């Protein structure tokens, strides 16, 4: 009888599975290629997850949550141990007359002090959460500003490369015409000077790209080196639709800055309620036992004590808390009015910038491009001078520079609007207090 062993097939199957698992692990942990473009979403997620400032914000919020548990703790009991008449000098055995006593005192908070204290801690933690959200929006706004600066610098550099190629073609055309005796040598000198000016502009634009990239990478914290050699891409020329002012005002009450101001008012109200309850004295229950050696008596003790609110009724703290509520309410109103005014200014600026960028893109640039094409053709055919071509080239270059500036201004104001309404990165916002406690 022949026996077939299963060890060989099973070992072979396990080897295949292990090899596949190692391949998956290697693919999952493979480093990003240095040529992979850097996206804004990737940088935003990195800043919110690994930057030391973000870590500090989360630690502060966790500390505020811990104070809620601390506020729920009841007062500790107090243990007293006494010995009376323990002197050993004098006639007789004085230790035989010693009295031993032990007593346990347990304070009980009345008036809902502990519940109010816990509520105040919860309101303070919620205020910390909104403060963290404001800091996150500010960090993302600063990151987007630097990211936008990189895109604008790269657009300017790409355009200057094209302008340099155009100047080089014009210089070559002038050189041919001068050699053929059709143009004066002075025009060749002007063409050479214009080409040198364009090459200098390219050099400066390259330096501007490097500086803007360095400023952007400086915001990434310890992970900046991983992005140093990767290209940064984005669509600066895209013009997203601008919401109406009514739509933005409807979203403003949900923003972190608005909610933080409202939460500060709720914290002040919680402090007032806590000070109101603090005026009520607490009750202390005492349970004890004593033993007198001289008489052999065993005594049980039971007592209640409560301070009399004759002099300190917490009046000053209550008045201060009442004024704190009025101050927080006024500050919240001031903050909300300032947010509305700033939002309106950003919206009006964005509207003007969108109109300017659209007018340049749809009206001025096509005309400038046609004028440049016609002037280049006329100069090549000998019907136009180089000075006329140079004038058209400079106008075309200035118009393109204005277009890039207008695009950058549009995105700058749009990011300002998103920061105000708290929508720079809503999917990575902090969880609410209730979610955090579950």
Tab-separated table of C-alpha atoms in Angstrom:
chain	number	residue	atom	x	y	z
A	1	UNK	CA	0.000	0.000	0.000
A	2	UNK	CA	1.386	3.394	-1.043
A	3	UNK	CA	1.058	6.351	1.324
A	4	UNK	CA	0.932	9.898	-0.078
A	5	UNK	CA	2.397	12.631	2.107
A	6	UNK	CA	0.655	16.024	2.215
A	7	UNK	CA	3.702	17.804	3.577
A	8	UNK	CA	5.153	18.687	0.166
A	9	UNK	CA	2.030	20.366	-1.345
A	10	UNK	CA	1.217	22.155	1.918
A	11	UNK	CA	4.766	23.469	2.254
A	12	UNK	CA	4.693	24.669	-1.341
A	13	UNK	CA	1.348	26.437	-0.753
A	14	UNK	CA	2.641	28.122	2.409
A	15	UNK	CA	5.735	29.278	0.529
A	16	UNK	CA	3.582	30.885	-2.173
A	17	UNK	CA	1.374	32.638	0.414
A	18	UNK	CA	4.370	33.915	2.377
A	19	UNK	CA	6.004	35.250	-0.788
A	20	UNK	CA	2.802	37.030	-1.785
A	21	UNK	CA	2.442	38.502	1.706
A	22	UNK	CA	5.991	39.838	1.641
A	23	UNK	CA	5.371	41.334	-1.787
A	24	UNK	CA	2.207	43.071	-0.540
A	25	UNK	CA	4.029	44.393	2.506
A	26	UNK	CA	6.861	45.688	0.326
A	27	UNK	CA	4.387	47.381	-2.003
A	28	UNK	CA	2.550	48.950	0.944
A	29	UNK	CA	5.732	50.274	2.505
A	30	UNK	CA	7.501	51.251	-0.708
A	31	UNK	CA	8.720	54.843	-0.546
A	32	UNK	CA	7.132	57.467	-2.743
A	33	UNK	CA	9.050	58.096	-5.939
A	34	UNK	CA	10.983	61.381	-5.975
A	35	UNK	CA	9.207	62.214	-9.250
A	36	UNK	CA	5.698	61.786	-7.845
A	37	UNK	CA	3.989	65.201	-7.874
A	38	UNK	CA	3.124	66.751	-4.529
A	39	UNK	CA	-0.555	67.594	-4.106
A	40	UNK	CA	-2.088	70.127	-1.770
A	41	UNK	CA	-4.267	67.480	-0.106
A	42	UNK	CA	-1.176	65.423	0.719
A	43	UNK	CA	0.540	68.390	2.351
A	44	UNK	CA	-2.563	69.347	4.322
A	45	UNK	CA	-2.959	65.837	5.706
A	46	UNK	CA	0.722	65.804	6.656
A	47	UNK	CA	0.569	69.144	8.472
A	48	UNK	CA	-2.517	68.126	10.456
A	49	UNK	CA	-1.166	64.679	11.341
A	50	UNK	CA	2.544	64.998	12.058
A	51	UNK	CA	3.432	68.647	12.623
A	52	UNK	CA	4.553	69.382	16.209
A	53	UNK	CA	2.050	72.237	16.456
A	54	UNK	CA	-0.783	69.833	15.620
A	55	UNK	CA	0.529	67.364	18.210
A	56	UNK	CA	0.538	70.137	20.817
A	57	UNK	CA	-3.062	71.056	19.980
A	58	UNK	CA	-4.242	67.461	20.369
A	59	UNK	CA	-2.374	67.146	23.654
A	60	UNK	CA	-4.062	70.293	24.963
A	61	UNK	CA	-7.485	68.960	24.012
A	62	UNK	CA	-6.745	65.595	25.648
A	63	UNK	CA	-5.714	67.439	28.810
A	64	UNK	CA	-8.993	69.369	28.779
A	65	UNK	CA	-10.929	66.097	28.471
A	66	UNK	CA	-9.044	64.669	31.447
A	67	UNK	CA	-10.236	67.582	33.573
A	68	UNK	CA	-13.824	66.445	33.003
A	69	UNK	CA	-13.106	63.169	34.793
A	70	UNK	CA	-11.298	65.068	37.527
A	71	UNK	CA	-14.281	67.380	37.990
A	72	UNK	CA	-16.562	64.353	38.492
A	73	UNK	CA	-14.523	63.055	41.451
A	74	UNK	CA	-16.219	63.489	44.872
A	75	UNK	CA	-14.324	64.914	47.888
A	76	UNK	CA	-11.983	62.541	49.704
A	77	UNK	CA	-12.866	61.387	53.232
A	78	UNK	CA	-10.726	62.581	56.132
A	79	UNK	CA	-9.402	60.189	58.778
A	80	UNK	CA	-8.574	61.453	62.266
A	81	UNK	CA	-6.729	59.465	64.953
A	82	UNK	CA	-6.311	60.965	68.446
A	83	UNK	CA	-4.729	59.955	71.706
A	84	UNK	CA	-5.487	61.977	74.854
A	85	UNK	CA	-3.693	62.072	78.215
A	86	UNK	CA	-0.556	60.253	77.130
A	87	UNK	CA	1.829	61.951	79.605
A	88	UNK	CA	4.129	59.568	81.477
A	89	UNK	CA	5.452	61.943	84.164
A	90	UNK	CA	3.880	62.340	87.596
A	91	UNK	CA	2.522	59.896	90.193
A	92	UNK	CA	0.849	56.709	89.068
A	93	UNK	CA	0.571	55.121	85.661
A	94	UNK	CA	-0.830	57.887	83.450
A	95	UNK	CA	-0.949	55.588	80.386
A	96	UNK	CA	-3.777	53.689	82.037
A	97	UNK	CA	-5.952	56.792	81.660
A	98	UNK	CA	-5.215	57.356	77.946
A	99	UNK	CA	-8.176	57.840	75.625
A	100	UNK	CA	-7.982	56.583	72.036
A	101	UNK	CA	-10.255	57.987	69.322
A	102	UNK	CA	-10.655	57.414	65.587
A	103	UNK	CA	-12.995	59.409	63.363
A	104	UNK	CA	-13.905	59.459	59.663
A	105	UNK	CA	-15.238	62.681	58.120
A	106	UNK	CA	-16.918	62.582	54.717
A	107	UNK	CA	-17.883	65.899	53.034
A	108	UNK	CA	-20.980	65.906	50.814
A	109	UNK	CA	-21.291	68.629	48.190
A	110	UNK	CA	-24.768	70.141	48.116
A	111	UNK	CA	-26.516	72.190	45.475
A	112	UNK	CA	-25.238	70.203	42.508
A	113	UNK	CA	-21.696	71.588	42.786
A	114	UNK	CA	-20.061	68.531	41.297
A	115	UNK	CA	-22.484	68.411	38.365
A	116	UNK	CA	-21.922	72.104	37.662
A	117	UNK	CA	-18.175	71.665	37.960
A	118	UNK	CA	-18.248	68.800	35.493
A	119	UNK	CA	-20.423	70.830	33.123
A	120	UNK	CA	-17.954	73.727	33.293
A	121	UNK	CA	-15.055	71.375	32.493
A	122	UNK	CA	-16.993	69.993	29.512
A	123	UNK	CA	-17.723	73.495	28.222
A	124	UNK	CA	-14.060	74.431	28.612
A	125	UNK	CA	-12.983	71.328	26.679
A	126	UNK	CA	-15.418	72.226	23.914
A	127	UNK	CA	-13.956	75.725	23.815
A	128	UNK	CA	-10.499	74.172	23.476
A	129	UNK	CA	-11.737	72.057	20.577
A	130	UNK	CA	-12.989	75.115	18.700
A	131	UNK	CA	-9.749	76.917	19.467
A	132	UNK	CA	-7.878	73.977	17.938
A	133	UNK	CA	-10.111	74.191	14.877
A	134	UNK	CA	-9.229	77.862	14.454
A	135	UNK	CA	-5.528	77.024	14.736
A	136	UNK	CA	-5.948	74.248	12.151
A	137	UNK	CA	-7.697	76.601	9.726
A	138	UNK	CA	-4.944	79.189	10.207
A	139	UNK	CA	-2.259	76.553	9.622
A	140	UNK	CA	-3.987	75.328	6.470
A	141	UNK	CA	-4.444	78.909	5.256
A	142	UNK	CA	-0.729	79.597	5.703
A	143	UNK	CA	0.102	76.342	3.910
A	144	UNK	CA	-2.190	77.188	1.009
A	145	UNK	CA	-0.724	80.662	0.744
A	146	UNK	CA	2.781	79.232	0.376
A	147	UNK	CA	1.532	76.511	-1.995
A	148	UNK	CA	-0.135	79.203	-4.097
A	149	UNK	CA	3.099	81.201	-4.101
A	150	UNK	CA	4.940	78.170	-5.500
A	151	UNK	CA	2.372	77.682	-8.273
A	152	UNK	CA	2.468	81.369	-9.205
A	153	UNK	CA	6.276	81.397	-9.226
A	154	UNK	CA	6.335	78.305	-11.449
A	155	UNK	CA	3.804	79.900	-13.833
A	156	UNK	CA	5.946	83.027	-14.067
A	157	UNK	CA	9.060	80.941	-14.706
A	158	UNK	CA	7.345	78.904	-17.434
A	159	UNK	CA	6.092	82.060	-19.121
A	160	UNK	CA	9.528	83.699	-18.926
A	161	UNK	CA	11.035	80.637	-20.591
A	162	UNK	CA	8.553	81.127	-23.428
A	163	UNK	CA	9.323	84.849	-23.566
A	164	UNK	CA	13.041	84.063	-23.670
A	165	UNK	CA	12.487	81.675	-26.595
A	166	UNK	CA	10.527	84.414	-28.379
A	167	UNK	CA	13.311	86.936	-27.728
A	168	UNK	CA	15.894	84.447	-28.995
A	169	UNK	CA	13.908	83.872	-32.197
A	170	UNK	CA	13.615	87.623	-32.711
A	171	UNK	CA	17.351	88.048	-32.137
A	172	UNK	CA	18.122	85.349	-34.728
A	173	UNK	CA	15.768	86.987	-37.208
A	174	UNK	CA	17.384	90.396	-36.644
A	175	UNK	CA	20.856	88.870	-37.044
A	176	UNK	CA	19.872	87.381	-40.400
A	177	UNK	CA	18.424	90.682	-41.572
A	178	UNK	CA	21.492	92.632	-40.422
A	179	UNK	CA	23.753	90.162	-42.225
A	180	UNK	CA	21.641	90.595	-45.317
A	181	UNK	CA	21.896	94.372	-45.012
A	182	UNK	CA	18.184	94.852	-44.462
A	183	UNK	CA	18.419	96.171	-40.849
A	184	UNK	CA	20.796	98.457	-39.072
A	185	UNK	CA	23.359	96.908	-36.671
A	186	UNK	CA	21.800	98.930	-33.844
A	187	UNK	CA	18.708	96.725	-33.976
A	188	UNK	CA	20.862	93.650	-33.408
A	189	UNK	CA	22.351	95.308	-30.324
A	190	UNK	CA	18.845	96.014	-29.049
A	191	UNK	CA	17.797	92.414	-29.716
A	192	UNK	CA	20.872	91.108	-27.905
A	193	UNK	CA	20.097	93.385	-24.950
A	194	UNK	CA	16.484	92.229	-24.844
A	195	UNK	CA	17.552	88.562	-24.879
A	196	UNK	CA	19.989	89.187	-22.045
A	197	UNK	CA	17.232	90.929	-20.088
A	198	UNK	CA	14.917	87.960	-20.546
A	199	UNK	CA	17.618	85.506	-19.465
A	200	UNK	CA	18.227	87.588	-16.338
A	201	UNK	CA	14.480	87.534	-15.647
A	202	UNK	CA	14.534	83.721	-15.950
A	203	UNK	CA	17.389	83.566	-13.453
A	204	UNK	CA	15.482	85.700	-10.971
A	205	UNK	CA	12.276	83.721	-11.497
A	206	UNK	CA	14.170	80.474	-10.856
A	207	UNK	CA	15.429	81.909	-7.588
A	208	UNK	CA	11.862	82.962	-6.702
A	209	UNK	CA	10.658	79.379	-7.275
A	210	UNK	CA	13.397	78.029	-5.013
A	211	UNK	CA	12.558	80.528	-2.266
A	212	UNK	CA	8.855	79.820	-2.423
A	213	UNK	CA	9.490	76.062	-2.279
A	214	UNK	CA	11.738	76.557	0.750
A	215	UNK	CA	9.018	78.571	2.501
A	216	UNK	CA	6.477	75.854	1.763
A	217	UNK	CA	8.716	73.029	2.962
A	218	UNK	CA	9.462	74.943	6.162
A	219	UNK	CA	5.831	74.413	7.198
A	220	UNK	CA	6.031	70.624	6.909
A	221	UNK	CA	8.114	70.108	10.027
A	222	UNK	CA	10.297	66.993	10.332
A	223	UNK	CA	8.862	65.462	7.129
A	224	UNK	CA	10.069	68.263	4.839
A	225	UNK	CA	13.050	66.326	3.429
A	226	UNK	CA	10.742	63.701	1.934
A	227	UNK	CA	9.240	66.378	-0.366
A	228	UNK	CA	12.367	68.347	-1.204
A	229	UNK	CA	12.980	66.781	-4.638
A	230	UNK	CA	9.376	66.110	-5.638
A	231	UNK	CA	7.654	68.408	-8.154
A	232	UNK	CA	4.781	70.556	-6.942
A	233	UNK	CA	1.784	70.663	-9.245
A	234	UNK	CA	-1.535	72.447	-9.183
A	235	UNK	CA	-3.997	74.192	-11.478
A	236	UNK	CA	-3.534	77.899	-10.917
A	237	UNK	CA	-5.553	78.782	-14.014
A	238	UNK	CA	-8.750	77.073	-12.809
A	239	UNK	CA	-11.358	79.618	-11.685
A	240	UNK	CA	-13.886	77.904	-9.395
A	241	UNK	CA	-17.375	79.432	-9.140
A	242	UNK	CA	-17.792	82.112	-6.488
A	243	UNK	CA	-20.730	81.509	-4.103
A	244	UNK	CA	-23.139	84.321	-3.441
A	245	UNK	CA	-22.755	86.478	-0.360
A	246	UNK	CA	-26.035	85.130	1.025
A	247	UNK	CA	-24.735	81.547	0.777
A	248	UNK	CA	-21.519	82.460	2.566
A	249	UNK	CA	-23.317	84.312	5.353
A	250	UNK	CA	-25.518	81.260	5.888
A	251	UNK	CA	-22.385	79.105	6.377
A	252	UNK	CA	-20.579	81.568	8.627
A	253	UNK	CA	-22.312	80.550	11.922
A	254	UNK	CA	-20.886	77.044	11.477
A	255	UNK	CA	-17.299	78.299	11.286
A	256	UNK	CA	-14.777	77.624	14.031
A	257	UNK	CA	-14.233	81.300	14.866
A	258	UNK	CA	-17.964	81.968	15.209
A	259	UNK	CA	-18.536	78.854	17.313
A	260	UNK	CA	-15.503	79.613	19.490
A	261	UNK	CA	-16.917	83.035	20.326
A	262	UNK	CA	-20.317	81.519	21.136
A	263	UNK	CA	-18.680	78.773	23.202
A	264	UNK	CA	-16.750	81.351	25.241
A	265	UNK	CA	-20.109	82.853	26.192
A	266	UNK	CA	-21.398	79.419	27.235
A	267	UNK	CA	-18.271	78.858	29.335
A	268	UNK	CA	-18.879	82.168	31.113
A	269	UNK	CA	-22.481	81.132	31.811
A	270	UNK	CA	-21.258	77.807	33.212
A	271	UNK	CA	-18.813	79.647	35.465
A	272	UNK	CA	-21.656	81.818	36.767
A	273	UNK	CA	-23.795	78.763	37.503
A	274	UNK	CA	-20.874	77.148	39.325
A	275	UNK	CA	-20.309	80.247	41.453
A	276	UNK	CA	-24.035	80.360	42.282
A	277	UNK	CA	-23.870	76.801	43.611
A	278	UNK	CA	-20.648	77.541	45.516
A	279	UNK	CA	-22.593	79.853	47.855
A	280	UNK	CA	-24.362	76.855	49.372
A	281	UNK	CA	-22.316	75.291	52.229
A	282	UNK	CA	-21.365	71.635	52.150
A	283	UNK	CA	-22.400	69.012	54.703
A	284	UNK	CA	-19.829	66.880	56.524
A	285	UNK	CA	-20.805	63.552	58.082
A	286	UNK	CA	-18.581	62.329	60.931
A	287	UNK	CA	-18.477	58.740	62.204
A	288	UNK	CA	-16.081	57.816	65.028
A	289	UNK	CA	-15.148	55.507	67.867
A	290	UNK	CA	-13.319	56.185	71.151
A	291	UNK	CA	-12.005	54.012	73.971
A	292	UNK	CA	-11.028	55.215	77.459
A	293	UNK	CA	-8.641	52.827	79.172
A	294	UNK	CA	-9.235	54.202	82.667
A	295	UNK	CA	-12.962	53.518	82.719
A	296	UNK	CA	-13.040	50.900	79.996
A	297	UNK	CA	-15.786	52.767	78.153
A	298	UNK	CA	-16.372	52.298	74.436
A	299	UNK	CA	-18.094	55.231	72.719
A	300	UNK	CA	-19.487	55.619	69.227
A	301	UNK	CA	-19.627	59.058	67.635
A	302	UNK	CA	-21.947	60.349	64.924
A	303	UNK	CA	-22.086	63.957	63.892
A	304	UNK	CA	-23.055	66.437	61.172
A	305	UNK	CA	-21.327	69.740	60.544
A	306	UNK	CA	-21.975	72.598	58.161
A	307	UNK	CA	-20.319	76.024	57.942
A	308	UNK	CA	-22.629	78.980	58.532
A	309	UNK	CA	-22.621	81.422	55.581
A	310	UNK	CA	-22.554	84.505	57.758
A	311	UNK	CA	-19.583	86.380	56.321
A	312	UNK	CA	-18.428	84.637	53.114
A	313	UNK	CA	-21.374	84.080	50.816
A	314	UNK	CA	-19.267	84.022	47.620
A	315	UNK	CA	-20.848	87.322	46.621
A	316	UNK	CA	-17.726	88.773	45.018
A	317	UNK	CA	-17.086	85.720	42.866
A	318	UNK	CA	-20.717	85.675	41.730
A	319	UNK	CA	-20.599	89.340	40.709
A	320	UNK	CA	-17.307	88.781	38.880
A	321	UNK	CA	-18.811	85.801	37.036
A	322	UNK	CA	-21.862	87.876	36.130
A	323	UNK	CA	-19.655	90.550	34.602
A	324	UNK	CA	-17.722	87.785	32.864
A	325	UNK	CA	-20.927	86.681	31.134
A	326	UNK	CA	-21.631	90.223	29.970
A	327	UNK	CA	-18.069	90.588	28.696
A	328	UNK	CA	-18.153	87.239	26.866
A	329	UNK	CA	-21.478	88.140	25.255
A	330	UNK	CA	-20.132	91.487	24.063
A	331	UNK	CA	-16.910	89.907	22.786
A	332	UNK	CA	-18.881	87.232	20.928
A	333	UNK	CA	-21.015	89.886	19.230
A	334	UNK	CA	-17.906	91.895	18.333
A	335	UNK	CA	-16.193	88.807	16.888
A	336	UNK	CA	-19.241	87.812	14.848
A	337	UNK	CA	-19.650	91.315	13.408
A	338	UNK	CA	-15.938	91.396	12.542
A	339	UNK	CA	-16.226	88.013	10.817
A	340	UNK	CA	-19.156	89.219	8.734
A	341	UNK	CA	-17.300	92.376	7.712
A	342	UNK	CA	-14.118	90.461	6.845
A	343	UNK	CA	-16.099	87.898	4.861
A	344	UNK	CA	-17.792	90.638	2.862
A	345	UNK	CA	-14.441	92.284	2.102
A	346	UNK	CA	-12.936	88.975	0.972
A	347	UNK	CA	-15.973	88.250	-1.205
A	348	UNK	CA	-15.879	91.663	-2.874
A	349	UNK	CA	-12.131	91.342	-3.491
A	350	UNK	CA	-12.581	87.838	-4.901
A	351	UNK	CA	-15.397	89.049	-7.164
A	352	UNK	CA	-13.207	91.848	-8.522
A	353	UNK	CA	-10.234	89.521	-8.989
A	354	UNK	CA	-12.368	86.941	-10.840
A	355	UNK	CA	-13.720	89.643	-13.147
A	356	UNK	CA	-10.208	90.943	-13.842
A	357	UNK	CA	-8.763	87.484	-14.520
A	358	UNK	CA	-11.698	86.594	-16.792
A	359	UNK	CA	-11.375	89.847	-18.733
A	360	UNK	CA	-7.652	89.313	-19.276
A	361	UNK	CA	-8.091	85.659	-20.248
A	362	UNK	CA	-11.060	86.058	-22.605
A	363	UNK	CA	-10.433	89.540	-23.995
A	364	UNK	CA	-6.981	90.994	-23.661
A	365	UNK	CA	-4.758	87.927	-23.984
A	366	UNK	CA	-6.189	86.712	-27.328
A	367	UNK	CA	-5.763	90.210	-28.795
A	368	UNK	CA	-2.215	90.462	-27.439
A	369	UNK	CA	-1.326	87.057	-28.843
A	370	UNK	CA	-2.675	87.979	-32.283
A	371	UNK	CA	-0.808	91.293	-32.170
A	372	UNK	CA	2.419	89.494	-31.288
A	373	UNK	CA	1.928	86.988	-34.094
A	374	UNK	CA	1.231	89.742	-36.629
A	375	UNK	CA	4.200	91.833	-35.456
A	376	UNK	CA	6.541	88.836	-35.633
A	377	UNK	CA	5.364	87.973	-39.133
A	378	UNK	CA	5.650	91.589	-40.285
A	379	UNK	CA	9.190	91.822	-38.935
A	380	UNK	CA	10.177	88.546	-40.561
A	381	UNK	CA	8.863	89.760	-43.910
A	382	UNK	CA	10.585	93.130	-43.526
A	383	UNK	CA	7.386	95.164	-43.256
A	384	UNK	CA	7.896	96.131	-39.585
A	385	UNK	CA	10.815	97.315	-37.499
A	386	UNK	CA	12.294	95.468	-34.563
A	387	UNK	CA	11.338	98.316	-32.230
A	388	UNK	CA	7.668	97.801	-33.137
A	389	UNK	CA	8.025	94.055	-32.481
A	390	UNK	CA	9.791	94.732	-29.176
A	391	UNK	CA	6.998	97.055	-28.052
A	392	UNK	CA	4.386	94.376	-28.778
A	393	UNK	CA	6.466	91.710	-27.034
A	394	UNK	CA	6.795	93.812	-23.898
A	395	UNK	CA	3.060	94.561	-23.841
A	396	UNK	CA	2.328	90.837	-24.295
A	397	UNK	CA	4.722	89.969	-21.476
A	398	UNK	CA	3.265	92.553	-19.089
A	399	UNK	CA	-0.260	91.341	-19.816
A	400	UNK	CA	0.655	87.730	-19.083
A	401	UNK	CA	2.328	88.793	-15.847
A	402	UNK	CA	-0.835	90.675	-14.860
A	403	UNK	CA	-2.890	87.569	-15.657
A	404	UNK	CA	-0.769	85.391	-13.359
A	405	UNK	CA	-1.037	88.006	-10.608
A	406	UNK	CA	-4.815	88.126	-11.067
A	407	UNK	CA	-5.086	84.331	-10.861
A	408	UNK	CA	-3.015	84.293	-7.673
A	409	UNK	CA	-5.192	87.036	-6.212
A	410	UNK	CA	-8.355	85.071	-7.009
A	411	UNK	CA	-7.127	81.975	-5.199
A	412	UNK	CA	-5.814	84.054	-2.318
A	413	UNK	CA	-9.226	85.594	-1.657
A	414	UNK	CA	-11.016	82.275	-2.182
A	415	UNK	CA	-8.766	80.689	0.436
A	416	UNK	CA	-9.515	83.621	2.731
A	417	UNK	CA	-13.240	82.966	2.311
A	418	UNK	CA	-12.793	79.260	3.030
A	419	UNK	CA	-10.756	80.060	6.134
A	420	UNK	CA	-13.479	82.345	7.466
A	421	UNK	CA	-16.269	79.824	6.941
A	422	UNK	CA	-14.085	76.967	8.192
A	423	UNK	CA	-14.017	74.887	5.010
A	424	UNK	CA	-10.337	74.696	4.137
A	425	UNK	CA	-10.226	71.026	5.146
A	426	UNK	CA	-13.537	69.967	6.688
A	427	UNK	CA	-12.876	66.239	6.338
A	428	UNK	CA	-9.928	66.429	8.748
A	429	UNK	CA	-11.535	68.624	11.403
A	430	UNK	CA	-11.422	67.580	15.044
A	431	UNK	CA	-14.183	65.299	16.361
A	432	UNK	CA	-16.813	66.764	18.608
A	433	UNK	CA	-16.722	66.374	22.364
A	434	UNK	CA	-19.457	63.738	22.321
A	435	UNK	CA	-17.620	61.707	19.662
A	436	UNK	CA	-14.367	61.950	21.613
A	437	UNK	CA	-15.969	60.682	24.800
A	438	UNK	CA	-17.630	57.655	23.211
